[in-house]
Coordinates of C-alpha atoms in Angstrom, one line a residue:
X1 CA 85.3 216.7 264.4
X2 CA 83.1 213.9 265.7
X3 CA 80.3 213.6 268.1
X4 CA 82.1 211.2 270.4
X5 CA 84.9 213.7 270.7
X6 CA 82.5 216.5 271.9
X7 CA 81.7 216.9 275.5
X8 CA 78.4 218.5 276.6
X9 CA 78.5 222.1 275.5
X10 CA 80.1 224.2 278.2
X11 CA 79.6 227.9 278.6
X12 CA 81.9 229.6 276.0
X13 CA 83.3 231.8 278.7
X14 CA 85.1 228.7 280.1
X15 CA 87.4 229.3 277.2
X16 CA 88.5 232.6 278.6
X17 CA 91.0 233.9 281.0
X18 CA 91.4 237.3 282.7
X19 CA 92.0 239.9 280.1
X20 CA 92.3 237.6 277.1
X21 CA 90.4 234.9 275.2
X22 CA 92.4 231.7 275.2
X23 CA 92.4 228.1 274.3
X24 CA 95.2 227.0 276.6
X25 CA 97.2 230.2 277.0
X26 CA 96.5 233.9 276.4
X27 CA 98.5 235.2 273.5
X28 CA 97.6 238.8 273.3
X29 CA 94.2 238.6 271.7
X30 CA 92.1 239.9 274.6
X31 CA 88.4 240.2 274.1
X32 CA 86.6 240.3 277.4
X33 CA 88.1 240.2 280.9
X34 CA 86.7 237.0 282.1
X35 CA 87.6 234.6 284.8
X36 CA 86.3 231.0 284.9
X37 CA 85.9 228.9 288.0
X38 CA 88.1 225.8 287.3
X39 CA 91.5 227.1 288.0
X40 CA 91.0 229.4 291.0
X41 CA 91.0 228.6 294.7
X42 CA 89.1 230.6 297.3
X43 CA 91.1 233.6 298.5
X44 CA 91.0 235.4 301.8
X45 CA 88.9 238.5 301.8
X46 CA 90.8 241.8 301.4
X47 CA 89.6 244.7 303.6
X48 CA 86.2 245.9 302.4
X49 CA 87.5 249.5 302.0
X50 CA 90.5 248.5 299.9
X51 CA 90.9 250.9 296.9
X52 CA 94.6 251.5 296.3
X53 CA 97.5 250.5 294.2
X54 CA 98.8 247.0 295.0
X55 CA 102.2 245.3 294.4
X56 CA 101.2 244.7 290.8
X57 CA 101.1 248.5 290.3
X58 CA 97.4 248.5 289.5
X59 CA 94.6 250.1 291.4
X60 CA 92.6 247.5 293.3
X61 CA 89.0 248.1 294.5
X62 CA 87.2 245.7 296.8
X63 CA 83.6 245.1 295.5
X64 CA 80.9 243.2 297.3
X65 CA 78.8 240.5 295.6
X66 CA 75.6 239.7 297.3
X67 CA 71.8 240.1 296.8
X68 CA 71.6 243.1 299.1
X69 CA 74.9 244.7 298.3
X70 CA 75.9 244.1 294.7
X71 CA 78.6 246.5 293.6
X72 CA 79.1 247.9 297.1
X73 CA 82.6 249.3 297.6
X74 CA 83.0 251.0 294.2
X75 CA 82.0 254.6 294.4
X76 CA 84.7 256.5 292.4
X77 CA 85.4 255.7 288.8
X78 CA 89.0 255.8 287.4
X79 CA 90.1 255.5 283.8
X80 CA 92.7 252.9 282.8
X81 CA 93.7 249.4 283.7
X82 CA 92.6 248.3 287.2
X83 CA 91.5 245.3 289.3
X84 CA 88.2 244.7 291.1
X85 CA 88.6 242.2 293.9
X86 CA 85.1 240.7 294.0
X87 CA 84.0 239.2 297.3
X88 CA 81.0 237.0 297.5
X89 CA 79.5 237.7 301.0
X90 CA 76.3 235.8 300.3
X91 CA 75.4 232.1 300.8
X92 CA 75.0 231.4 297.1
X93 CA 77.4 231.0 294.2
X94 CA 77.1 233.8 291.8
X95 CA 78.1 235.1 288.4
X96 CA 79.2 238.8 288.2
X97 CA 79.2 241.1 285.2
X98 CA 80.7 244.6 284.9
X99 CA 78.4 246.2 282.3
X100 CA 77.9 249.5 280.6
X101 CA 75.1 251.1 282.5
X102 CA 73.4 252.4 279.3
X103 CA 73.8 249.7 276.7
X104 CA 74.4 246.6 278.9
X105 CA 77.7 245.7 277.1
X106 CA 79.8 243.3 279.2
X107 CA 83.3 244.6 280.0
X108 CA 84.2 241.7 282.3
X109 CA 82.7 238.8 284.1
X110 CA 83.4 236.2 286.7
X111 CA 81.5 233.0 287.0
X112 CA 81.2 230.4 289.7
X113 CA 82.2 232.8 292.5
X114 CA 81.6 230.7 295.6
X115 CA 80.2 231.9 298.9
X116 CA 82.9 233.4 301.1
X117 CA 85.4 233.6 298.3
X118 CA 87.1 236.4 296.5
X119 CA 88.5 236.7 292.9
X120 CA 90.1 239.5 290.9
X121 CA 88.6 240.9 287.8
X122 CA 91.1 242.9 285.6
X123 CA 89.6 245.5 283.2
X124 CA 90.5 248.6 281.4
X125 CA 88.0 251.4 281.5
X126 CA 87.4 254.5 279.5
X127 CA 85.0 257.3 280.2
X128 CA 81.4 256.2 280.7
X129 CA 78.9 254.9 283.1
X130 CA 79.2 251.3 284.5
X131 CA 77.4 249.0 286.9
X132 CA 78.0 245.6 288.4
X133 CA 75.3 243.0 287.8
X134 CA 75.2 240.1 290.3
X135 CA 73.4 236.9 289.4
X136 CA 73.1 234.6 292.4
X137 CA 72.3 231.0 291.8
X138 CA 68.6 230.3 292.0
X139 CA 67.8 234.0 292.5
X140 CA 67.0 237.1 290.5
X141 CA 69.7 239.3 289.0
X142 CA 70.7 242.4 291.0
X143 CA 72.1 245.5 289.5
X144 CA 74.4 247.6 291.6
X145 CA 74.8 251.4 291.6
X146 CA 76.0 253.2 288.6
X147 CA 79.5 254.6 288.7
X148 CA 80.6 257.3 286.3
X149 CA 84.1 257.4 284.9
X150 CA 85.0 260.9 283.7
X151 CA 86.9 261.6 280.5
X152 CA 86.8 260.3 276.9
X153 CA 85.6 256.8 276.2
X154 CA 88.6 256.0 274.0
X155 CA 91.3 253.9 275.7
X156 CA 88.8 251.5 277.4
X157 CA 89.0 247.8 277.0
X158 CA 86.7 245.8 274.6
X159 CA 83.2 245.0 275.5
X160 CA 80.6 242.6 274.1
X161 CA 76.9 243.4 273.6
X162 CA 75.2 240.2 274.9
X163 CA 73.3 238.0 272.5
X164 CA 70.1 236.3 273.4
X165 CA 68.7 232.9 272.5
X166 CA 66.3 234.7 270.3
X167 CA 69.1 236.4 268.4
X168 CA 70.6 233.0 267.6
X169 CA 67.5 231.3 266.3
X170 CA 67.6 232.8 262.7
X171 CA 71.3 231.9 262.0
X172 CA 70.7 228.4 263.5
X173 CA 67.7 227.8 261.3
X174 CA 69.7 229.0 258.3
X175 CA 72.5 226.7 259.2
X176 CA 70.1 223.7 259.5
X177 CA 68.8 224.5 256.1
X178 CA 72.3 224.6 254.7
X179 CA 73.0 221.2 256.2
X180 CA 69.8 219.8 254.6
X181 CA 71.0 221.0 251.3
X182 CA 74.1 218.9 251.6
X183 CA 72.3 215.7 252.4
X184 CA 71.4 214.6 248.9
X185 CA 75.1 215.0 247.8
X186 CA 76.2 212.9 250.8
X187 CA 73.8 210.2 249.8
X188 CA 74.8 210.3 246.2
X189 CA 78.5 210.1 246.9
X190 CA 78.1 207.4 249.5
X191 CA 76.0 205.4 247.0
X192 CA 78.8 205.7 244.4
X193 CA 81.3 204.5 247.0
X194 CA 79.1 201.4 247.8
X195 CA 78.6 200.7 244.0
X196 CA 82.4 200.5 243.5
X197 CA 82.7 198.1 246.4
X198 CA 79.8 196.0 245.1
X199 CA 81.5 195.9 241.6
X200 CA 84.7 194.7 243.3
X201 CA 86.6 197.7 242.0
X202 CA 88.5 198.7 245.1
X203 CA 90.7 201.2 243.2
X204 CA 87.5 203.1 242.3
X205 CA 86.2 202.7 245.8
X206 CA 89.4 204.3 247.2
X207 CA 88.9 207.2 244.8
X208 CA 85.3 207.6 245.8
X209 CA 85.9 207.4 249.5
X210 CA 87.4 210.8 250.1
X211 CA 84.8 212.9 248.2
X212 CA 82.0 211.2 250.1
X213 CA 83.8 211.6 253.4
X214 CA 84.5 215.3 252.9
X215 CA 80.9 216.1 252.3
X216 CA 80.1 214.8 255.8
X217 CA 83.1 216.5 257.3
X218 CA 81.9 219.9 256.2
X219 CA 78.8 219.6 258.3
X220 CA 80.8 219.9 261.5
X221 CA 78.6 222.2 263.6
X222 CA 75.6 219.8 263.2
X223 CA 77.2 216.7 264.7
X224 CA 75.7 217.3 268.1
X225 CA 72.2 217.1 266.5
X226 CA 73.0 214.0 264.6
X227 CA 72.8 211.8 267.7
X228 CA 73.9 208.3 267.5
X229 CA 74.1 208.5 263.7
X230 CA 77.3 210.4 263.9
X231 CA 79.1 207.6 265.7
X232 CA 77.8 205.0 263.2
X233 CA 78.8 207.1 260.2
X234 CA 82.0 208.7 261.2
X235 CA 83.1 207.1 264.5
X236 CA 86.6 206.0 265.3
X237 CA 88.0 203.2 267.4
X238 CA 88.3 205.4 270.4
X239 CA 86.9 203.5 273.4
X240 CA 86.2 200.3 271.5
X241 CA 87.9 197.3 273.2
X242 CA 88.3 195.4 269.9
X243 CA 89.9 198.4 268.1
X244 CA 89.6 198.1 264.3
X245 CA 88.1 194.6 264.6
X246 CA 85.4 195.7 267.1
X247 CA 81.9 195.1 265.7
X248 CA 80.9 198.6 266.7
X249 CA 83.5 200.1 264.5
X250 CA 81.5 201.2 261.4
X251 CA 81.1 203.9 258.9
X252 CA 83.6 205.9 256.8
X253 CA 86.6 205.1 259.0
X254 CA 85.9 201.3 259.1
X255 CA 85.6 201.4 255.3
X256 CA 88.8 203.4 255.1
X257 CA 90.7 200.9 257.2
X258 CA 89.6 198.0 254.9
X259 CA 90.2 199.8 251.7
X260 CA 93.8 200.7 252.7
X261 CA 94.7 197.5 254.5
X262 CA 94.0 194.9 251.8
X263 CA 90.5 193.7 252.8
X264 CA 88.5 192.1 250.0
X265 CA 85.4 193.6 248.4
X266 CA 83.4 190.7 249.7
X267 CA 84.5 191.5 253.3
X268 CA 83.7 195.2 252.8
X269 CA 80.2 194.8 251.3
X270 CA 78.4 194.8 254.6
X271 CA 80.4 197.8 255.8
X272 CA 79.5 199.8 252.7
X273 CA 75.8 198.7 252.9
X274 CA 75.6 199.7 256.5
X275 CA 77.2 203.1 255.8
X276 CA 74.6 203.8 253.0
X277 CA 71.8 202.8 255.3
X278 CA 73.0 205.1 258.1
X279 CA 73.6 208.0 255.8
X280 CA 70.1 207.7 254.2
X281 CA 68.6 207.4 257.7
X282 CA 70.4 210.6 258.7
X283 CA 69.0 212.4 255.7
X284 CA 65.5 211.2 256.3
X285 CA 65.6 212.2 260.0
X286 CA 67.2 215.6 259.6
X287 CA 63.9 217.4 258.9
X288 CA 62.9 216.6 262.5
X289 CA 66.3 217.5 264.1
X290 CA 66.7 220.6 266.1
X291 CA 70.0 222.3 266.8
X292 CA 70.3 224.3 270.1
X293 CA 70.9 227.9 269.0
X294 CA 73.2 228.4 272.1
X295 CA 75.6 225.9 270.5
X296 CA 76.3 227.6 267.2
X297 CA 79.0 230.0 268.3
X298 CA 80.8 227.4 270.3
X299 CA 80.7 224.9 267.4
X300 CA 82.4 227.6 265.2
X301 CA 85.4 227.3 267.6
X302 CA 85.2 223.5 268.2
X303 CA 85.3 222.5 264.6
X304 CA 88.9 223.8 264.2
X305 CA 89.9 223.0 267.8
X306 CA 89.0 219.3 267.1
X307 CA 90.8 219.6 263.7
X308 CA 94.0 220.5 265.5
X309 CA 93.6 217.8 268.2
X310 CA 92.5 214.9 266.0
X311 CA 93.2 215.5 262.3
X312 CA 96.5 217.3 262.6
X313 CA 97.8 214.6 264.9
X314 CA 96.9 211.8 262.6
X315 CA 94.7 210.2 265.2
X316 CA 91.8 209.7 262.7
X317 CA 93.9 208.3 259.9
X318 CA 93.1 204.7 259.1
X319 CA 95.2 204.4 256.0
X320 CA 94.2 207.0 253.5
X321 CA 96.6 209.7 254.6
X322 CA 94.0 212.4 253.9
X323 CA 93.9 214.2 257.2
X324 CA 94.9 217.5 255.5
X325 CA 92.0 217.1 253.1
X326 CA 89.7 216.7 256.1
X327 CA 91.2 219.7 257.8
X328 CA 90.4 221.7 254.7
X329 CA 86.8 220.5 254.7
X330 CA 86.6 221.4 258.4
X331 CA 87.7 224.9 257.4
X332 CA 84.8 225.1 254.9
X333 CA 82.5 223.9 257.7
X334 CA 83.8 226.7 260.0
X335 CA 83.1 229.3 257.3
X336 CA 79.6 228.0 256.8
X337 CA 78.9 228.7 260.5
X338 CA 80.5 232.1 260.5
X339 CA 78.5 233.2 257.4
X340 CA 75.3 232.6 259.3
X341 CA 76.6 234.3 262.5
X342 CA 78.1 237.4 260.6
X343 CA 75.1 239.7 261.1
X344 CA 75.6 239.2 264.9
X345 CA 79.4 239.4 264.8
X346 CA 79.7 242.6 262.7
X347 CA 78.5 245.0 265.4
X348 CA 80.3 243.2 268.1
X349 CA 83.6 242.1 266.6
X350 CA 85.8 244.9 265.2
X351 CA 88.5 242.2 264.8
X352 CA 86.3 240.3 262.3
X353 CA 88.6 241.2 259.3
X354 CA 91.5 239.7 261.2
X355 CA 89.6 236.5 261.7
X356 CA 88.8 236.3 258.0
X357 CA 92.4 236.9 257.2
X358 CA 93.3 234.0 259.5
X359 CA 90.8 231.8 257.7
X360 CA 92.3 232.7 254.3
X361 CA 95.9 232.2 255.5
X362 CA 95.1 228.7 257.0
X363 CA 93.3 227.8 253.7
X364 CA 96.4 228.8 251.7
X365 CA 98.6 226.7 254.0
X366 CA 96.4 223.7 253.6
X367 CA 96.1 224.1 249.9
X368 CA 99.9 223.8 249.6
X369 CA 99.5 220.1 250.3
X370 CA 96.8 219.6 247.6
X371 CA 98.0 218.3 244.3
X372 CA 95.2 217.4 241.9
X373 CA 93.4 214.4 243.5
X374 CA 96.2 213.9 246.0
X375 CA 96.9 215.3 249.4
X376 CA 100.2 215.1 251.1
X377 CA 100.1 212.8 254.2
X378 CA 100.9 214.4 257.5
X379 CA 104.1 212.5 257.9
X380 CA 105.5 213.7 254.6
X381 CA 105.2 217.4 255.4
X382 CA 108.5 219.3 255.6
X383 CA 109.5 220.6 258.9
X384 CA 108.9 224.2 257.7
X385 CA 105.5 223.2 256.3
X386 CA 104.5 221.5 259.6
X387 CA 105.6 224.6 261.6
X388 CA 103.6 226.9 259.3
X389 CA 100.5 224.7 259.6
X390 CA 100.8 224.5 263.4
X391 CA 101.2 228.3 263.6
X392 CA 98.3 229.2 261.3
X393 CA 95.8 226.7 262.7
X394 CA 96.8 227.5 266.3
X395 CA 96.2 231.2 265.8
X396 CA 92.9 230.5 264.0
X397 CA 91.7 228.5 267.0
X398 CA 92.6 231.3 269.3
X399 CA 90.6 233.8 267.2
X400 CA 87.6 231.5 266.9
X401 CA 87.5 231.2 270.7
X402 CA 86.5 234.9 270.6
X403 CA 83.5 234.0 268.5
X404 CA 82.5 231.5 271.1
X405 CA 82.8 234.1 273.8
X406 CA 80.8 236.7 272.0
X407 CA 78.0 234.3 271.0
X408 CA 77.6 232.9 274.5
X409 CA 74.1 233.5 275.8
X410 CA 74.6 235.2 279.1
X411 CA 72.1 235.2 281.9
X412 CA 70.3 238.5 282.3
X413 CA 67.7 237.9 285.0

């Protein structure tokens, strides 16, 4: 994963679809019933009194979203799967949460509900007390009336206890400290790489390139805080008009291209010198860097998402054929983030053991391509090996999207 491949951090719930967490398609791993705003068009309002089974066989209840009437229309609770047709009757866009009235756990949410529009929210409710919370843009949150659903709580859909910015500060600081502890190794291995180039021993330089590069790749969640240094150290030719010959193509991948495409040690000296200078500058500046705590959960998902999009497609291979080694390092980077988030995940994620199993399974699949100091290039994987890799990494990315959803800081006031 690289900084220039990251867009500004979107709310994690943009990764969600109604009734399931998804990264393209819902595949039966539902976490929260959440609807984003990017794929829905305004809908005509259903009658305000609607509360009956529709053609989909589910009970539909029309619920008002406004500053003066949040939750109006829902008066009688029913267990089981059902749909709330949320109608924004106000003049402001709004977010809407269906929450547990006692603990504030979020059972479902809709964001970006425009004025005069309607959108369905599908949830499964067990026995308990619930309330809608409406959060109009540029206005205070409004909590609607409490509605009690009789019967046992079991059988209800999953819910997420919201996390606050304050909750995420300790794991973020711990992660920043972990990154700081990797910086000296990064400098040491990059120095060794440069020394081999300076000695004219390009065989040794090729052997030193991968260990140095993998140290950097394991720091995946910190790239957003690296600033321009990430592009200089680990940038690709994406967006560069001159491609591999562009003067702004620098760092590990520029050196990789030269080492595996017959460039001389003399030609690669300035590339290696610049890389060492940039790596040392990153180490020296890191003590003043500050990661946004709200980013940490999303980065846990993005590291492997970018791995699938860029490493496992070979788009970042400039000759070494080591994309699978990079993918393995990215997996280590994901684990580093999850270890810091685990105290927050444990009480919120009963599926955490499944996630850990998915990490272990993906690691075993990647390790099948590791033979001593050699990694199988992507284009030499067997068809069965490629299918297994795609399945394991794809499923893992889906599960990590749930982490992003749970660790998203939701507005509460």
